[in-house]
mmCIF file of C-alpha atoms in Angstrom:
data_model
loop_
_atom_site.group_PDB
_atom_site.id
_atom_site.type_symbol
_atom_site.label_atom_id
_atom_site.label_comp_id
_atom_site.label_asym_id
_atom_site.label_seq_id
_atom_site.Cartn_x
_atom_site.Cartn_y
_atom_site.Cartn_z
ATOM 1 C CA MET A 1 -2.479 45.250 163.062
ATOM 2 C CA LYS A 2 0.809 43.127 163.134
ATOM 3 C CA PHE A 3 2.257 41.604 165.904
ATOM 4 C CA GLY A 4 5.656 41.081 166.565
ATOM 5 C CA ARG A 5 9.100 42.798 166.382
ATOM 6 C CA LYS A 6 9.674 46.194 164.432
ATOM 7 C CA PRO A 7 12.171 45.962 161.612
ATOM 8 C CA SER A 8 15.440 47.079 162.168
ATOM 9 C CA ALA A 9 16.203 50.858 160.647
ATOM 10 C CA SER A 10 18.990 48.781 158.426
ATOM 11 C CA GLY A 11 16.509 46.237 157.332
ATOM 12 C CA ARG A 12 13.549 48.896 156.215
ATOM 13 C CA LEU A 13 16.356 50.865 154.146
ATOM 14 C CA ALA A 14 17.513 47.411 152.452
ATOM 15 C CA ALA A 15 13.742 46.944 151.903
ATOM 16 C CA LEU A 16 13.075 50.297 150.451
ATOM 17 C CA ALA A 17 16.567 49.964 148.229
ATOM 18 C CA SER A 18 14.964 46.670 146.789
ATOM 19 C CA LYS A 19 12.048 48.549 145.944
ATOM 20 C CA ILE A 20 13.601 51.380 144.396
ATOM 21 C CA GLU A 21 15.753 48.968 142.157
ATOM 22 C CA LYS A 22 12.625 47.062 141.322
ATOM 23 C CA VAL A 23 10.470 50.414 140.406
ATOM 24 C CA VAL A 24 13.845 51.700 138.183
ATOM 25 C CA LYS A 25 13.562 48.051 136.245
ATOM 26 C CA GLU A 26 10.140 48.393 135.411
ATOM 27 C CA ASP A 27 10.328 51.920 134.252
ATOM 28 C CA ALA A 28 13.155 51.072 132.029
ATOM 29 C CA GLU A 29 11.069 47.945 130.589
ATOM 30 C CA ARG A 30 8.125 50.397 130.000
ATOM 31 C CA ILE A 31 10.503 53.222 128.486
ATOM 32 C CA ARG A 32 12.065 50.665 126.215
ATOM 33 C CA ARG A 33 8.472 48.838 124.997
ATOM 34 C CA MET A 34 7.351 52.566 124.508
ATOM 35 C CA GLU A 35 10.377 53.204 122.067
ATOM 36 C CA GLU A 36 10.078 49.802 120.369
ATOM 37 C CA THR A 37 6.460 50.833 119.739
ATOM 38 C CA ALA A 38 7.109 54.275 118.569
ATOM 39 C CA ALA A 39 9.631 52.876 116.004
ATOM 40 C CA GLN A 40 7.129 50.154 115.065
ATOM 41 C CA ARG A 41 4.361 52.532 114.382
ATOM 42 C CA ARG A 42 6.958 54.800 112.177
ATOM 43 C CA ARG A 43 8.147 51.803 110.229
ATOM 44 C CA ALA A 44 4.401 50.560 109.600
ATOM 45 C CA ALA A 45 3.703 54.126 108.111
ATOM 46 C CA ALA A 46 6.781 54.150 105.842
ATOM 47 C CA GLU A 47 5.790 50.742 104.847
ATOM 48 C CA LEU A 48 1.993 51.765 103.968
ATOM 49 C CA HIS A 49 3.285 54.893 101.862
ATOM 50 C CA VAL A 50 5.955 52.375 99.940
ATOM 51 C CA LEU A 51 2.631 50.148 99.032
ATOM 52 C CA CYS A 52 0.960 53.453 97.824
ATOM 53 C CA ALA A 53 3.919 54.985 96.267
ATOM 54 C CA GLY A 54 4.582 51.390 94.357
ATOM 55 C CA LEU A 55 0.906 51.357 92.784
ATOM 56 C CA VAL A 56 0.846 54.607 91.670
ATOM 57 C CA ALA A 57 4.272 54.306 90.127
ATOM 58 C CA ASP A 58 3.349 51.430 88.361
ATOM 59 C CA LEU A 59 -0.218 53.062 87.177
ATOM 60 C CA ASN A 60 1.636 55.924 86.047
ATOM 61 C CA ALA A 61 3.825 53.930 84.138
ATOM 62 C CA LEU A 62 1.320 52.241 81.864
ATOM 63 C CA LEU A 63 -0.574 55.707 81.359
ATOM 64 C CA SER A 64 0.261 58.083 78.444
ATOM 65 C CA LYS A 65 1.235 60.921 81.027
ATOM 66 C CA PRO A 66 1.054 60.496 84.885
ATOM 67 C CA LEU A 67 -2.385 60.948 86.100
ATOM 68 C CA VAL A 68 -2.625 59.474 89.329
ATOM 69 C CA GLU A 69 -1.041 61.233 92.313
ATOM 70 C CA LEU A 70 -0.014 60.388 95.637
ATOM 71 C CA SER A 71 0.128 62.923 98.330
ATOM 72 C CA PRO A 72 2.483 63.266 100.389
ATOM 73 C CA ALA A 73 4.431 62.179 97.211
ATOM 74 C CA GLU A 74 7.448 61.350 99.553
ATOM 75 C CA PHE A 75 7.187 60.221 103.378
ATOM 76 C CA ALA A 76 9.780 58.893 105.454
ATOM 77 C CA ALA A 77 9.480 57.136 108.948
ATOM 78 C CA GLY A 78 10.494 60.572 110.609
ATOM 79 C CA ASN A 79 7.345 62.216 109.144
ATOM 80 C CA PHE A 80 5.344 60.119 111.321
ATOM 81 C CA ARG A 81 3.128 62.276 113.521
ATOM 82 C CA GLU A 82 2.787 60.050 117.021
ATOM 83 C CA ASP A 83 0.146 62.640 118.402
ATOM 84 C CA ALA A 84 -1.969 63.449 115.050
ATOM 85 C CA SER A 85 -3.786 61.680 112.283
ATOM 86 C CA ASN A 86 -1.247 60.816 109.267
ATOM 87 C CA VAL A 87 -3.177 60.776 105.844
ATOM 88 C CA PHE A 88 -1.996 59.324 102.619
ATOM 89 C CA GLN A 89 -4.204 60.054 99.596
ATOM 90 C CA ILE A 90 -4.283 58.761 95.946
ATOM 91 C CA ASN A 91 -5.982 60.881 93.382
ATOM 92 C CA ILE A 92 -7.280 59.954 90.200
ATOM 93 C CA SER A 93 -9.028 62.732 88.703
ATOM 94 C CA GLY A 94 -11.014 63.835 91.518
ATOM 95 C CA ARG A 95 -11.424 59.950 92.298
ATOM 96 C CA ILE A 96 -10.035 59.531 95.939
ATOM 97 C CA VAL A 97 -8.366 56.959 98.046
ATOM 98 C CA HIS A 98 -8.067 58.505 101.506
ATOM 99 C CA LEU A 99 -6.269 56.357 104.000
ATOM 100 C CA GLU A 100 -6.244 58.271 107.370
ATOM 101 C CA PHE A 101 -4.595 56.635 110.726
ATOM 102 C CA HIS A 102 -3.302 57.231 113.980
ATOM 103 C CA SER A 103 -1.439 56.076 117.298
ATOM 104 C CA THR A 104 -3.755 53.958 119.631
ATOM 105 C CA GLY A 105 -3.995 55.485 123.305
ATOM 106 C CA ALA A 106 -1.806 52.482 124.615
ATOM 107 C CA LEU A 107 1.004 51.012 123.533
ATOM 108 C CA GLY A 108 -1.570 48.791 121.641
ATOM 109 C CA SER A 109 -5.178 48.008 121.869
ATOM 110 C CA THR A 110 -7.930 45.612 121.397
ATOM 111 C CA ASP A 111 -10.943 47.751 121.713
ATOM 112 C CA LYS A 112 -12.413 47.723 118.018
ATOM 113 C CA PHE A 113 -10.531 44.685 116.771
ATOM 114 C CA PRO A 114 -9.735 41.147 118.264
ATOM 115 C CA LYS A 115 -5.947 41.203 117.159
ATOM 116 C CA PRO A 116 -3.558 43.925 119.097
ATOM 117 C CA TYR A 117 -3.136 46.621 117.136
ATOM 118 C CA ILE A 118 -0.611 49.539 117.211
ATOM 119 C CA LEU A 119 -2.224 51.771 114.745
ATOM 120 C CA GLU A 120 -5.854 52.551 113.639
ATOM 121 C CA GLY A 121 -7.601 54.470 111.130
ATOM 122 C CA ALA A 122 -9.951 54.041 107.747
ATOM 123 C CA ILE A 123 -9.855 53.919 104.100
ATOM 124 C CA ARG A 124 -12.196 55.927 102.418
ATOM 125 C CA ALA A 125 -12.872 55.749 98.869
ATOM 126 C CA PHE A 126 -15.354 58.356 96.738
ATOM 127 C CA ASN A 127 -15.641 60.173 93.668
ATOM 128 C CA GLN A 128 -17.767 63.533 93.122
ATOM 129 C CA GLU A 129 -20.810 61.268 92.462
ATOM 130 C CA MET A 130 -20.596 59.561 95.695
ATOM 131 C CA LEU A 131 -20.015 62.669 97.539
ATOM 132 C CA GLU A 132 -23.616 64.246 95.859
ATOM 133 C CA LEU A 133 -25.165 61.308 97.478
ATOM 134 C CA SER A 134 -23.633 61.642 100.751
ATOM 135 C CA LEU A 135 -22.456 58.125 100.367
ATOM 136 C CA VAL A 136 -18.542 57.584 101.153
ATOM 137 C CA PRO A 137 -17.840 54.011 102.154
ATOM 138 C CA GLU A 138 -15.460 53.310 104.886
ATOM 139 C CA GLN A 139 -13.346 50.468 106.111
ATOM 140 C CA GLN A 140 -11.627 50.280 109.282
ATOM 141 C CA LEU A 141 -7.815 49.906 109.110
ATOM 142 C CA PHE A 142 -5.411 48.341 111.528
ATOM 143 C CA CYS A 143 -1.652 47.822 112.110
ATOM 144 C CA CYS A 144 -1.076 44.542 113.791
ATOM 145 C CA PRO A 145 2.397 43.724 114.629
ATOM 146 C CA GLU A 146 2.839 39.784 114.390
ATOM 147 C CA SER A 147 6.167 37.987 114.635
ATOM 148 C CA GLY A 148 8.370 40.707 113.709
ATOM 149 C CA LYS A 149 6.180 41.715 110.774
ATOM 150 C CA LEU A 150 3.783 44.858 110.822
ATOM 151 C CA ASN A 151 0.602 43.507 108.933
ATOM 152 C CA TRP A 152 -2.108 46.255 107.737
ATOM 153 C CA LEU A 153 -5.519 44.955 107.854
ATOM 154 C CA TRP A 154 -8.840 46.476 106.594
ATOM 155 C CA VAL A 155 -12.009 45.486 108.328
ATOM 156 C CA ASP A 156 -15.602 45.794 106.714
ATOM 157 C CA PRO A 157 -17.812 47.175 109.738
ATOM 158 C CA ARG A 158 -20.794 45.902 108.259
ATOM 159 C CA THR A 159 -19.763 42.295 107.528
ATOM 160 C CA GLN A 160 -16.698 41.954 110.045
ATOM 161 C CA ARG A 161 -14.646 40.886 107.014
ATOM 162 C CA ALA A 162 -10.971 41.385 107.894
ATOM 163 C CA ALA A 163 -7.987 40.643 105.022
ATOM 164 C CA PRO A 164 -4.607 42.222 104.716
ATOM 165 C CA LEU A 165 -4.526 45.663 103.024
ATOM 166 C CA ASP A 166 -2.133 44.946 100.117
ATOM 167 C CA ARG A 167 -1.536 45.770 96.343
ATOM 168 C CA GLU A 168 -4.718 43.897 95.386
ATOM 169 C CA ARG A 169 -6.970 45.411 98.037
ATOM 170 C CA LEU A 170 -5.739 48.975 96.688
ATOM 171 C CA THR A 171 -6.167 48.094 93.107
ATOM 172 C CA ALA A 172 -9.618 46.703 93.904
ATOM 173 C CA ILE A 173 -10.799 49.936 95.362
ATOM 174 C CA LEU A 174 -9.263 52.020 92.540
ATOM 175 C CA GLU A 175 -11.272 49.695 90.112
ATOM 176 C CA ARG A 176 -14.547 50.494 91.841
ATOM 177 C CA LEU A 177 -14.013 54.345 91.517
ATOM 178 C CA VAL A 178 -13.318 54.368 88.128
#
């Protein structure tokens, strides 16, 4: 219990007004961060699709007829689903590279990877023989914003090796399937 004088009614109102302004400012900042993170997630998904589409287009250009398919064939940032899984799939005659990712529960996370990430998921690569053996290797997938860039990283959960998910990595995954 405090002793002393009670603040005046006008003093209490001034303190309340100050708290309200502070809360409104904090709410506006939280909304700004949420919108910024949502925009980053949409951009990251679109960039990942561009990476996959570029590889598929270049492979098909080298083939006598297009045999490599990307699903979905088209993807715009607006197609990103914030509250569900997003899936890109590269298919070469039943040999599949399956990239699945979704938003983290909060604006960002470090629960499964030491770097802060805004999207998480997995890369699975398999063919019919691997399915028959119930052997579908999986690598973790994270999108980590850093210095204005959105970096897609893959992590091998067995070895904890992490590296950028780039054209070279996707090519290596496809090479193992054929």
